[in-house]
Coordinates of C-alpha atoms in Angstrom, one line a residue:
M1 CA 117.9 128.4 26.5
Q2 CA 118.0 125.4 29.1
L3 CA 120.7 122.7 27.8
I4 CA 121.5 121.2 31.3
N5 CA 119.6 120.7 34.3
F6 CA 118.7 118.0 36.9
T7 CA 116.5 115.5 36.2
E8 CA 113.1 116.2 37.8
A9 CA 112.3 114.0 40.7
N10 CA 115.4 112.0 41.2
C11 CA 116.6 115.6 43.6
K12 CA 117.4 113.6 47.3
N13 CA 117.8 117.0 48.8
C14 CA 121.9 115.6 49.6
Y15 CA 123.2 119.3 48.6
K16 CA 126.1 118.4 47.0
C17 CA 125.3 119.8 43.8
V18 CA 125.1 123.0 46.0
R19 CA 128.5 122.4 47.7
A20 CA 130.4 121.3 44.6
C21 CA 129.1 125.0 42.3
P22 CA 132.0 127.1 42.0
V23 CA 129.1 129.8 41.3
K24 CA 126.3 128.6 43.8
A25 CA 124.2 128.6 40.4
I26 CA 121.5 126.1 42.1
R27 CA 118.8 127.0 43.5
F28 CA 115.6 125.0 45.1
Q29 CA 111.8 125.3 44.4
D30 CA 110.0 122.2 45.9
H31 CA 113.2 120.2 47.1
Q32 CA 114.4 119.8 43.3
A33 CA 117.2 121.9 42.2
I34 CA 117.2 123.6 39.6
I35 CA 120.3 125.5 37.3
D36 CA 119.8 129.1 37.6
E37 CA 121.1 130.2 33.8
E38 CA 122.0 133.7 34.4
R39 CA 124.7 132.1 36.9
C40 CA 125.8 128.8 35.1
I41 CA 129.2 128.3 33.9
A42 CA 127.9 125.2 32.6
C43 CA 131.4 123.9 34.2
G44 CA 129.5 120.7 35.4
Q45 CA 131.0 120.2 38.5
C46 CA 127.2 119.9 40.2
F47 CA 126.8 116.4 37.4
L48 CA 129.5 115.2 38.9
A49 CA 128.9 115.5 42.4
C50 CA 125.3 114.2 42.1
P51 CA 124.9 110.8 43.4
Q52 CA 121.6 110.0 41.4
N53 CA 123.3 110.8 38.8
A54 CA 120.3 113.1 38.2
R55 CA 121.6 114.6 34.4
D56 CA 119.3 116.3 31.9
I57 CA 121.7 117.4 29.1
Q58 CA 119.9 118.0 26.0
S59 CA 120.8 115.7 23.2
D60 CA 121.3 116.4 19.8
L61 CA 121.4 112.8 18.8
D62 CA 117.6 113.3 17.1
V63 CA 119.0 116.5 15.0
V64 CA 121.9 114.0 13.5
M65 CA 119.7 111.2 13.2
D66 CA 117.2 113.4 11.1
A67 CA 120.1 114.9 9.0
R68 CA 121.4 111.6 7.7
K69 CA 117.7 110.4 7.2
S70 CA 117.0 113.9 4.9
G71 CA 120.4 113.2 2.9
K72 CA 122.1 116.5 3.9
R73 CA 126.2 116.9 3.6
M74 CA 127.5 116.1 7.2
V75 CA 130.6 117.2 8.5
A76 CA 132.1 115.8 12.0
L77 CA 134.5 118.2 13.9
I78 CA 135.8 116.2 16.3
A79 CA 138.1 117.4 19.8
P80 CA 141.8 116.4 19.2
S81 CA 141.2 115.1 22.6
F82 CA 139.2 112.1 21.4
T83 CA 142.4 110.3 20.6
G84 CA 142.7 109.6 24.4
F85 CA 139.5 107.6 24.3
F86 CA 140.8 105.1 21.8
E87 CA 143.6 102.9 21.0
N88 CA 142.7 102.8 17.2
P89 CA 141.9 106.7 16.8
G90 CA 141.8 105.9 12.9
G91 CA 138.9 103.5 13.7
V92 CA 136.4 106.1 15.1
V93 CA 137.2 108.4 11.8
E94 CA 136.3 105.3 9.8
G95 CA 133.3 105.0 12.1
L96 CA 131.8 108.5 11.7
R97 CA 132.2 107.9 7.5
R98 CA 130.1 104.8 7.5
F99 CA 127.6 106.3 9.8
G100 CA 127.3 108.8 7.0
F101 CA 129.6 111.8 7.4
Q102 CA 130.9 113.0 4.1
E103 CA 134.1 115.4 5.5
I104 CA 136.1 114.7 9.0
A105 CA 138.1 117.6 10.3
E106 CA 139.9 117.4 13.5
V107 CA 139.6 120.5 15.3
S108 CA 143.7 120.7 15.8
L109 CA 143.4 122.4 12.4
G110 CA 141.0 125.4 14.1
A111 CA 143.4 125.6 16.8
Q112 CA 146.4 126.1 14.5
E113 CA 144.9 129.2 13.2
V114 CA 143.9 130.6 16.7
T115 CA 147.6 130.1 18.1
E116 CA 148.2 132.6 14.9
K117 CA 145.7 134.9 16.4
Y118 CA 147.4 134.8 19.7
R119 CA 150.4 135.5 18.4
E120 CA 149.9 138.5 16.2
F121 CA 147.7 140.0 19.0
V122 CA 150.3 139.4 21.7
A123 CA 152.9 141.0 19.1
E124 CA 150.9 143.6 18.5
M125 CA 148.9 145.1 21.8
K126 CA 151.1 143.9 24.4
P127 CA 148.8 143.4 26.8
K128 CA 149.1 143.0 30.9
Y129 CA 147.6 139.6 30.8
A130 CA 147.0 137.4 27.8
I131 CA 144.2 134.9 28.9
S132 CA 143.4 132.1 26.5
S133 CA 140.0 132.3 25.3
C134 CA 139.6 127.9 24.3
C135 CA 137.4 127.2 27.4
P136 CA 134.1 128.3 27.6
T137 CA 133.5 127.9 31.1
V138 CA 136.4 129.8 31.8
N139 CA 135.0 132.5 29.5
L140 CA 131.6 132.3 31.0
L141 CA 133.3 132.6 34.5
I142 CA 135.3 135.8 33.6
R143 CA 132.9 138.0 32.6
R144 CA 129.9 136.7 34.5
Y145 CA 132.5 137.0 37.9
Y146 CA 135.6 139.2 37.6
K147 CA 135.1 142.7 37.0
G148 CA 137.8 144.4 34.7
V149 CA 139.1 141.4 33.4
A150 CA 137.3 140.0 30.6
K151 CA 139.6 142.6 28.2
Y152 CA 142.3 140.5 28.7
L153 CA 140.5 136.9 27.0
L154 CA 142.7 137.1 23.5
P155 CA 140.1 138.3 21.3
S156 CA 139.7 135.1 19.1
V157 CA 136.8 132.6 18.4
S158 CA 137.7 129.2 19.9
P159 CA 139.2 126.3 17.8
M160 CA 135.9 125.0 17.4
M161 CA 134.3 128.1 16.0
A162 CA 137.3 128.5 13.4
T163 CA 136.6 125.1 12.1
A164 CA 133.3 125.1 12.0
K165 CA 133.2 128.9 10.1
A166 CA 136.0 127.0 7.7
L167 CA 133.7 124.7 6.7
K168 CA 131.0 127.0 6.7
N169 CA 132.2 129.3 4.5
K170 CA 133.3 126.7 2.3
E171 CA 130.3 124.6 2.3
P172 CA 127.2 127.1 3.6
D173 CA 124.3 124.2 3.5
S174 CA 126.7 121.6 5.6
F175 CA 125.4 120.2 8.4
T176 CA 128.0 120.6 10.9
V177 CA 128.6 118.3 14.0
F178 CA 130.9 119.0 17.0
I179 CA 132.4 115.8 19.0
S180 CA 133.8 116.4 22.3
P181 CA 134.1 115.1 25.8
C182 CA 133.4 119.1 27.3
L183 CA 129.9 119.7 28.6
S184 CA 130.6 123.6 28.2
K185 CA 130.6 122.8 24.2
K186 CA 126.7 121.9 24.4
C187 CA 126.5 125.4 25.5
E188 CA 129.4 127.8 23.4
P189 CA 127.4 127.9 19.9
F190 CA 124.6 129.6 21.6
M191 CA 126.6 131.6 24.4
F192 CA 128.5 134.4 22.4
G193 CA 125.9 135.1 19.7
Q194 CA 128.4 132.4 17.4
E195 CA 124.7 131.0 16.3
G196 CA 124.2 129.3 13.0
Y197 CA 128.1 127.4 12.3
V198 CA 127.7 124.3 14.8
D199 CA 124.2 122.8 13.7
A200 CA 124.8 119.9 16.7
V201 CA 127.4 119.2 19.7
L202 CA 127.7 115.6 20.5
T203 CA 129.4 114.3 23.7
M204 CA 131.6 111.2 23.5
D205 CA 128.8 109.0 24.6
E206 CA 126.7 110.4 22.1
M207 CA 129.0 109.7 19.2
L208 CA 129.1 106.2 20.5
S209 CA 125.4 105.3 20.8
L210 CA 125.3 106.5 17.1
F211 CA 128.3 103.6 16.7
Q212 CA 126.5 101.1 18.8
E213 CA 122.9 101.9 16.5
D214 CA 125.1 101.1 13.4
H215 CA 126.5 97.7 15.3
L216 CA 129.6 99.9 14.2
Q217 CA 133.1 98.6 16.2
V218 CA 135.3 101.0 15.9
E219 CA 138.6 99.7 17.8
S220 CA 138.4 96.9 14.9
L221 CA 137.2 98.9 11.7
P222 CA 140.2 99.9 9.4
Y223 CA 142.3 103.0 10.1
S224 CA 141.0 106.2 8.2
S225 CA 142.5 109.5 8.4
P226 CA 140.3 112.3 8.4
D227 CA 139.9 114.9 5.6
Y228 CA 141.6 118.1 8.0
Y229 CA 143.8 118.5 10.5
G230 CA 146.6 120.9 12.1
S231 CA 150.0 121.2 13.4
T232 CA 151.6 118.7 16.0
N233 CA 151.2 121.3 18.3
A234 CA 147.8 121.9 17.7
R235 CA 147.1 118.2 17.9
S236 CA 148.7 118.5 21.7
Y237 CA 145.6 121.6 22.6
P238 CA 144.0 119.2 25.0
V239 CA 147.0 118.7 27.0
K240 CA 147.2 121.6 29.3
G241 CA 150.5 123.7 28.4
A242 CA 149.7 123.3 25.0
I243 CA 148.6 126.3 24.1
G244 CA 151.4 128.6 25.1
E245 CA 153.8 126.1 23.9
G246 CA 152.6 127.1 20.3
F247 CA 154.1 130.5 20.8
H248 CA 156.0 130.6 23.3
E249 CA 158.7 132.6 21.4
T250 CA 156.6 135.8 21.2
L251 CA 155.5 135.6 24.7
S252 CA 159.5 134.8 25.8
S253 CA 160.7 137.6 24.2
H254 CA 157.9 140.1 25.2
G255 CA 158.8 139.0 29.0
Y256 CA 155.4 136.5 29.7
D257 CA 155.8 134.9 32.6
V258 CA 153.4 131.7 31.4
L259 CA 151.3 130.0 33.9
H260 CA 149.0 126.7 33.6
V261 CA 146.4 127.0 35.5
E262 CA 143.1 124.0 36.0
G263 CA 140.9 123.3 38.0
I264 CA 137.7 125.6 38.7
L265 CA 139.1 126.6 42.1
Q266 CA 142.6 127.4 41.0
V267 CA 141.2 128.7 38.0
R268 CA 139.2 131.9 40.7
E269 CA 142.3 131.9 42.7
V270 CA 144.2 133.1 40.1
L271 CA 141.5 135.6 38.5
E272 CA 141.2 137.1 41.9
E273 CA 145.0 137.9 41.7
I274 CA 144.2 139.4 37.7
E275 CA 141.3 141.5 39.0
K276 CA 143.8 143.2 41.8
G277 CA 146.4 143.9 39.3
A278 CA 148.6 142.2 41.6
L279 CA 150.7 139.7 39.1
D280 CA 153.8 140.2 36.7
P281 CA 152.6 140.2 33.2
S282 CA 151.7 136.7 32.1
F283 CA 150.3 134.5 29.8
L284 CA 147.5 132.5 31.2
E285 CA 146.4 129.0 29.7
L286 CA 142.9 128.8 31.8
N287 CA 141.1 125.3 32.1
A288 CA 138.0 124.7 34.2
C289 CA 138.7 120.7 34.4
H290 CA 141.3 119.0 35.8
E291 CA 144.5 118.0 33.6
S292 CA 142.5 120.2 30.8
C293 CA 139.9 119.0 27.9
I294 CA 140.8 115.1 28.5
S295 CA 138.8 115.3 31.5
G296 CA 135.2 116.7 32.3
P297 CA 131.8 115.5 33.1
C298 CA 131.0 114.4 29.9
V299 CA 134.2 111.4 29.8
P300 CA 132.2 108.2 29.5
K301 CA 132.2 106.3 32.5
K302 CA 134.1 103.3 30.9
S303 CA 137.2 105.4 29.6
W304 CA 141.3 105.1 30.9
S305 CA 142.5 106.8 33.7
T306 CA 143.2 111.0 33.3
Y307 CA 146.8 109.8 32.7
K308 CA 146.3 107.1 30.3
R309 CA 144.2 109.3 28.4
K310 CA 146.7 111.9 28.4
Q311 CA 149.9 109.4 27.3
L312 CA 147.5 108.6 24.3
V313 CA 146.9 112.0 23.4
K314 CA 150.6 113.0 23.5
K315 CA 151.7 109.9 21.7
H316 CA 148.8 110.7 18.7
A317 CA 149.8 114.1 18.3
K318 CA 153.5 113.1 18.3
E319 CA 152.9 110.1 15.5
G320 CA 150.0 111.9 13.7
W321 CA 148.1 110.9 11.1
N322 CA 149.0 107.9 8.1
E323 CA 147.4 110.6 5.7
E324 CA 148.1 114.1 4.0
P325 CA 145.3 116.1 5.4
Q326 CA 143.0 118.2 2.6
V327 CA 143.4 122.0 2.5
L328 CA 140.8 124.3 4.3
T329 CA 141.9 127.7 3.7
F330 CA 140.4 130.5 6.3
E331 CA 140.6 132.9 4.2
G332 CA 137.4 135.0 4.8
C333 CA 136.6 134.2 7.9
D334 CA 136.3 136.2 10.8
L335 CA 138.1 135.0 13.8
H336 CA 137.9 138.0 15.7
Y337 CA 135.6 138.1 18.8
T338 CA 135.5 140.3 21.9
Y339 CA 134.5 139.1 25.1
K340 CA 131.8 141.1 26.5
E341 CA 132.1 142.0 30.3
N342 CA 128.2 140.7 31.6
L343 CA 128.4 141.0 35.0
F344 CA 125.8 139.2 36.8
Q345 CA 124.3 141.3 39.5
K346 CA 124.0 140.0 43.0
K347 CA 121.4 141.4 45.6
K348 CA 123.0 143.0 48.4
F349 CA 120.7 142.6 51.7
T350 CA 120.8 144.9 54.9
E351 CA 122.1 143.4 57.9
D352 CA 118.9 143.6 59.5
E353 CA 117.4 141.0 56.4
I354 CA 120.6 138.8 57.1
T355 CA 119.8 139.0 61.1
R356 CA 116.1 138.3 60.8
T357 CA 116.8 135.0 58.2
L358 CA 119.8 133.9 60.5
A359 CA 117.5 134.4 63.5
R360 CA 114.4 131.6 60.9
M361 CA 117.7 129.2 60.8
G362 CA 117.5 129.0 64.3
K363 CA 120.6 130.9 64.6
T364 CA 120.2 134.2 67.1
K365 CA 123.9 134.3 68.6
K366 CA 127.0 134.5 66.9
K367 CA 128.0 131.2 68.3
D368 CA 125.3 129.5 66.3
E369 CA 126.5 130.3 63.4
L370 CA 128.0 127.3 62.7
D371 CA 129.9 127.6 59.2
C372 CA 129.5 123.9 58.5
S373 CA 129.2 124.4 54.7
A374 CA 126.8 121.5 54.8
C375 CA 124.1 123.4 52.7
G376 CA 126.5 124.1 50.2
Y377 CA 127.4 127.7 51.5
D378 CA 130.7 128.7 53.1
S379 CA 128.9 130.5 55.7
C380 CA 126.1 130.7 57.5
R381 CA 125.5 135.1 56.5
E382 CA 126.3 134.0 52.9
K383 CA 123.2 131.1 53.0
A384 CA 120.9 133.6 54.6
A385 CA 121.7 136.0 51.8
A386 CA 120.9 133.1 49.2
V387 CA 117.6 132.5 51.1
L388 CA 116.5 136.0 50.8
E389 CA 117.8 135.6 47.1
G390 CA 115.1 132.6 46.6
M391 CA 118.5 130.0 45.7
S392 CA 118.2 128.4 49.0
D393 CA 115.2 127.1 52.1
V394 CA 115.5 127.5 55.1
E395 CA 115.2 124.1 55.4
M396 CA 118.8 123.3 54.1
C397 CA 120.6 124.2 56.7
M398 CA 121.4 120.6 58.0
P399 CA 122.1 121.9 62.0
F400 CA 118.9 123.9 62.4
M401 CA 117.1 120.8 61.1
R402 CA 118.1 118.2 62.8
T403 CA 118.3 120.4 66.1
R404 CA 114.4 121.4 64.9
A405 CA 113.9 117.7 64.6
E406 CA 115.3 116.5 67.6
H407 CA 113.7 119.1 69.5
M408 CA 110.8 117.9 67.8
N409 CA 111.6 114.3 69.6
D410 CA 112.2 115.4 72.5
I411 CA 108.9 117.3 73.0
I412 CA 106.9 114.2 72.3
F413 CA 109.4 112.2 74.8
Y414 CA 109.0 114.5 77.5
N415 CA 105.7 115.3 77.3
S416 CA 104.1 112.5 76.2
P417 CA 100.9 110.8 78.5
N418 CA 102.2 107.6 77.6
I419 CA 104.8 105.3 79.3
I420 CA 107.9 105.1 76.9
F421 CA 110.7 103.0 77.2
I422 CA 114.1 102.8 75.4
L423 CA 115.7 99.5 75.7
D424 CA 119.3 98.3 74.5
E425 CA 119.8 95.0 73.0
D426 CA 120.9 93.6 76.2
L427 CA 117.3 94.7 76.9
C428 CA 118.6 97.5 80.0
I429 CA 117.0 100.7 80.5
C430 CA 118.3 103.7 78.2
Q431 CA 115.8 106.0 78.5
M432 CA 112.5 106.0 80.4
N433 CA 110.7 109.5 80.1
P434 CA 108.1 111.2 82.7
S435 CA 105.3 109.5 82.5
A436 CA 107.2 106.4 83.2
E437 CA 109.2 107.6 86.1
K438 CA 106.1 108.9 87.6
T439 CA 103.9 105.5 86.9
F440 CA 106.7 103.1 88.5
E441 CA 107.6 106.1 91.0
E442 CA 111.4 105.7 89.7
K443 CA 114.2 108.2 88.7
S444 CA 115.4 107.4 85.1
E445 CA 119.0 108.3 86.6
H446 CA 118.4 105.6 89.0
L447 CA 117.5 102.7 86.8
R448 CA 119.4 103.6 83.4
Y449 CA 121.3 100.7 81.9
M450 CA 119.6 98.6 84.3
P451 CA 117.8 95.4 82.9
I452 CA 114.0 96.2 82.3
S453 CA 113.0 92.9 84.6
V454 CA 113.5 95.5 87.3
L455 CA 110.4 96.7 86.9
L456 CA 108.5 94.1 84.2
P457 CA 108.5 90.5 83.5
D458 CA 111.2 90.6 79.8
E459 CA 109.8 87.2 78.4
G460 CA 107.5 88.9 75.9
I461 CA 109.7 91.8 75.4
R462 CA 113.0 89.4 74.9
R463 CA 110.8 87.7 72.3
V464 CA 110.7 90.9 70.3
M465 CA 114.1 91.2 70.4
D466 CA 115.0 87.7 69.1
T467 CA 112.6 87.4 66.5
G468 CA 112.8 91.0 65.9
K469 CA 108.8 91.4 64.8
H470 CA 107.0 94.1 66.7
A471 CA 104.2 92.9 69.3
L472 CA 101.5 95.5 69.2
N473 CA 98.9 96.7 71.1
K474 CA 98.7 93.9 73.3
R475 CA 96.2 94.0 76.6
I476 CA 99.0 93.5 79.3
S477 CA 98.0 93.6 83.4
Y478 CA 100.9 94.1 85.7
R479 CA 99.2 93.7 89.5
E480 CA 102.4 94.0 91.1
H481 CA 102.1 97.5 89.7
N482 CA 98.4 97.6 89.7
L483 CA 98.6 98.4 86.3
V484 CA 97.1 97.7 83.4
V485 CA 98.1 99.0 80.1
M486 CA 97.9 98.7 76.2
Q487 CA 101.3 97.6 75.5
S488 CA 103.0 98.1 71.9
V489 CA 107.0 96.5 71.5
I490 CA 108.7 98.1 68.6
H491 CA 112.0 96.5 67.7
L492 CA 114.4 99.2 65.9
P493 CA 116.8 97.2 63.6
K494 CA 119.3 100.4 63.3
D495 CA 120.1 100.6 66.6
N496 CA 119.4 96.9 68.1
Q497 CA 116.9 98.9 70.1
L498 CA 113.4 98.5 71.7
L499 CA 111.0 101.1 71.8
I500 CA 108.1 100.2 74.7
I501 CA 104.9 102.2 74.6
M502 CA 102.2 102.0 76.5
S503 CA 99.0 103.2 77.4
D504 CA 98.3 103.3 80.7
I505 CA 94.2 102.0 80.9
T506 CA 94.4 100.9 84.7
E507 CA 91.3 103.7 85.0
E508 CA 89.2 102.6 81.8
E509 CA 89.6 99.0 83.3
R510 CA 88.2 99.8 86.8
R511 CA 85.2 101.6 85.0
R512 CA 84.9 98.6 83.1
K513 CA 84.6 96.5 85.5
E514 CA 82.3 98.7 87.7
L515 CA 80.2 98.6 84.8
N516 CA 80.3 95.0 84.4
L517 CA 79.1 94.6 87.9
M518 CA 76.5 97.1 87.3
K519 CA 75.4 94.9 84.3
E520 CA 75.3 91.6 86.5
Q521 CA 73.4 93.3 89.5
T522 CA 70.7 94.7 87.3
V523 CA 70.5 91.5 85.2
E524 CA 69.7 89.7 88.5
I525 CA 67.3 92.3 89.8
T526 CA 65.6 92.2 86.4
G527 CA 65.4 89.0 87.0
K528 CA 63.7 88.8 90.6
V529 CA 61.2 91.3 88.9
I530 CA 60.4 88.9 86.2
E531 CA 59.8 86.1 88.8
K532 CA 57.6 88.4 91.3
Q533 CA 55.9 89.3 88.2
M534 CA 55.0 86.0 87.0
R535 CA 53.6 84.5 90.5
V536 CA 51.5 87.9 91.1
A537 CA 49.9 87.2 87.4
H538 CA 49.4 83.5 88.1
E539 CA 47.9 84.4 91.4
I540 CA 45.8 87.2 89.9
A541 CA 44.4 84.9 87.3
S542 CA 43.3 82.0 89.9
L543 CA 41.3 85.0 91.8
L544 CA 40.1 85.5 88.6
G545 CA 39.0 81.8 87.5
E546 CA 37.5 81.4 90.8
T547 CA 35.2 84.8 90.8
T548 CA 34.3 83.9 86.9
A549 CA 33.0 80.2 88.1
E550 CA 30.7 81.7 90.6
T551 CA 29.7 84.1 88.5
K552 CA 28.3 81.9 86.0
I553 CA 27.1 79.8 88.5
A554 CA 24.8 82.6 90.2
L555 CA 23.7 83.8 86.6
N556 CA 22.8 80.4 85.6
R557 CA 20.6 80.1 89.0
L558 CA 18.7 83.4 87.8
K559 CA 18.1 82.2 84.4
E560 CA 16.6 79.4 85.7
L561 CA 14.3 81.4 88.1
V562 CA 12.8 83.9 85.7
M563 CA 12.2 81.0 83.4
E564 CA 10.5 79.2 85.8
D565 CA 8.1 82.3 86.4
R566 CA 6.6 82.3 83.0

């Protein structure tokens, strides 16, 4: 089930998402970034890095609205981290009640039960390493990428799932909605075979949109307490270090070192040490997000700073709620869960395949392998393997594309039959191509940084620089050079330079003049011939007229003679 991805057609090929992704779970198809579910650990780092804010996260808002319309018994499970986002957390609880939730449970109650499960397992089994299993991203990371480490995940469901199981056990037909700032919680109900206990998951932003729909201003609503909540320590779960603090006596008595590790890069570093068995016996509280559950990719944009949120959570954990909680029993709920290893099998490629792919990226020598990470991969060889896997494209190599673009530009500049100049803002020559050198019989290095006026009148050129308006396809004659050109002067605002392109039409002009002269001569000759023909015609007509008259006289005379004989 594709729960998170990028918005289509919003990708700008900057590759920041690939650089941010700790497991390189992003592939490109038709220049569009796509999350590969088989590799993804739902950490959301790609979403945080994306400059286009191209999030496409499956929303359960419609599902929740439909549940309310159909009259289902709705129960809200709210993560204790929510108290870091509101100065009046009781107003949030009241807002949920007014929206239509019949019961509200703070997941600190499930955290309390999970802590007890942790305590029992460590005391009884005494594993070399005990890793907290509350963070679904960490759980996915371990199961998919670290061989032999999944067995150290403490075998208990998360606080969210524990609370949901107890509520479903109490009211099987209830519609349970979990609310938190965590992205991976969107995936957890489907990731570990725990379907059916959490019916919908909302982010904090989505919860606020529900309140906005009903015109509820939670900071000004009356104070209300959840129906169910846990102990002071359990309410501190969102703050780093609180999980181990909940059973520190057990950990201490069994000689465990306690490590609090936050942030995906640091988590990966410690997991590598565990994979090698290099650490002393330890309890490891691992969180994918900086400062644990009070931050992350789905934190509302208008929230307080991380440290202000941390203070609010700690304050609320200490002060607690105003009313006593109701009793929710976990009896009959199976909170045990074994996190089985499900390693992602990365393809391996031969040295020849890697070398040939590097060559396609313009890297034929070792010195060509810059390992700049612009494409998102740590080395050119990793990038080549990603290309072979279909995760990346050759074109995603920035130095390669820049070199190719510069090479193409050089080919055009140096081989164009057109005369090309590039001028700076003072109309001095920055570059001139070989065609210009040949035409003006000057070497580029001799004229570099000299004003264009040493070669050409600069009045029209200066006008383009002053106005910023191009002068395109102007026919200009430079008589001192016996040169006629079709000239375009183009202003380049980004660099405040001018690009002059001249197409030499001198030969065409010579032929045009010759043709015009030929036409004029032909017209003149034609006129003379017509005039002569007309004169001849007149003379012939005159002669014909005389002979015709004489003939007429002779015939008339003959007629008269014939008549006389009768």
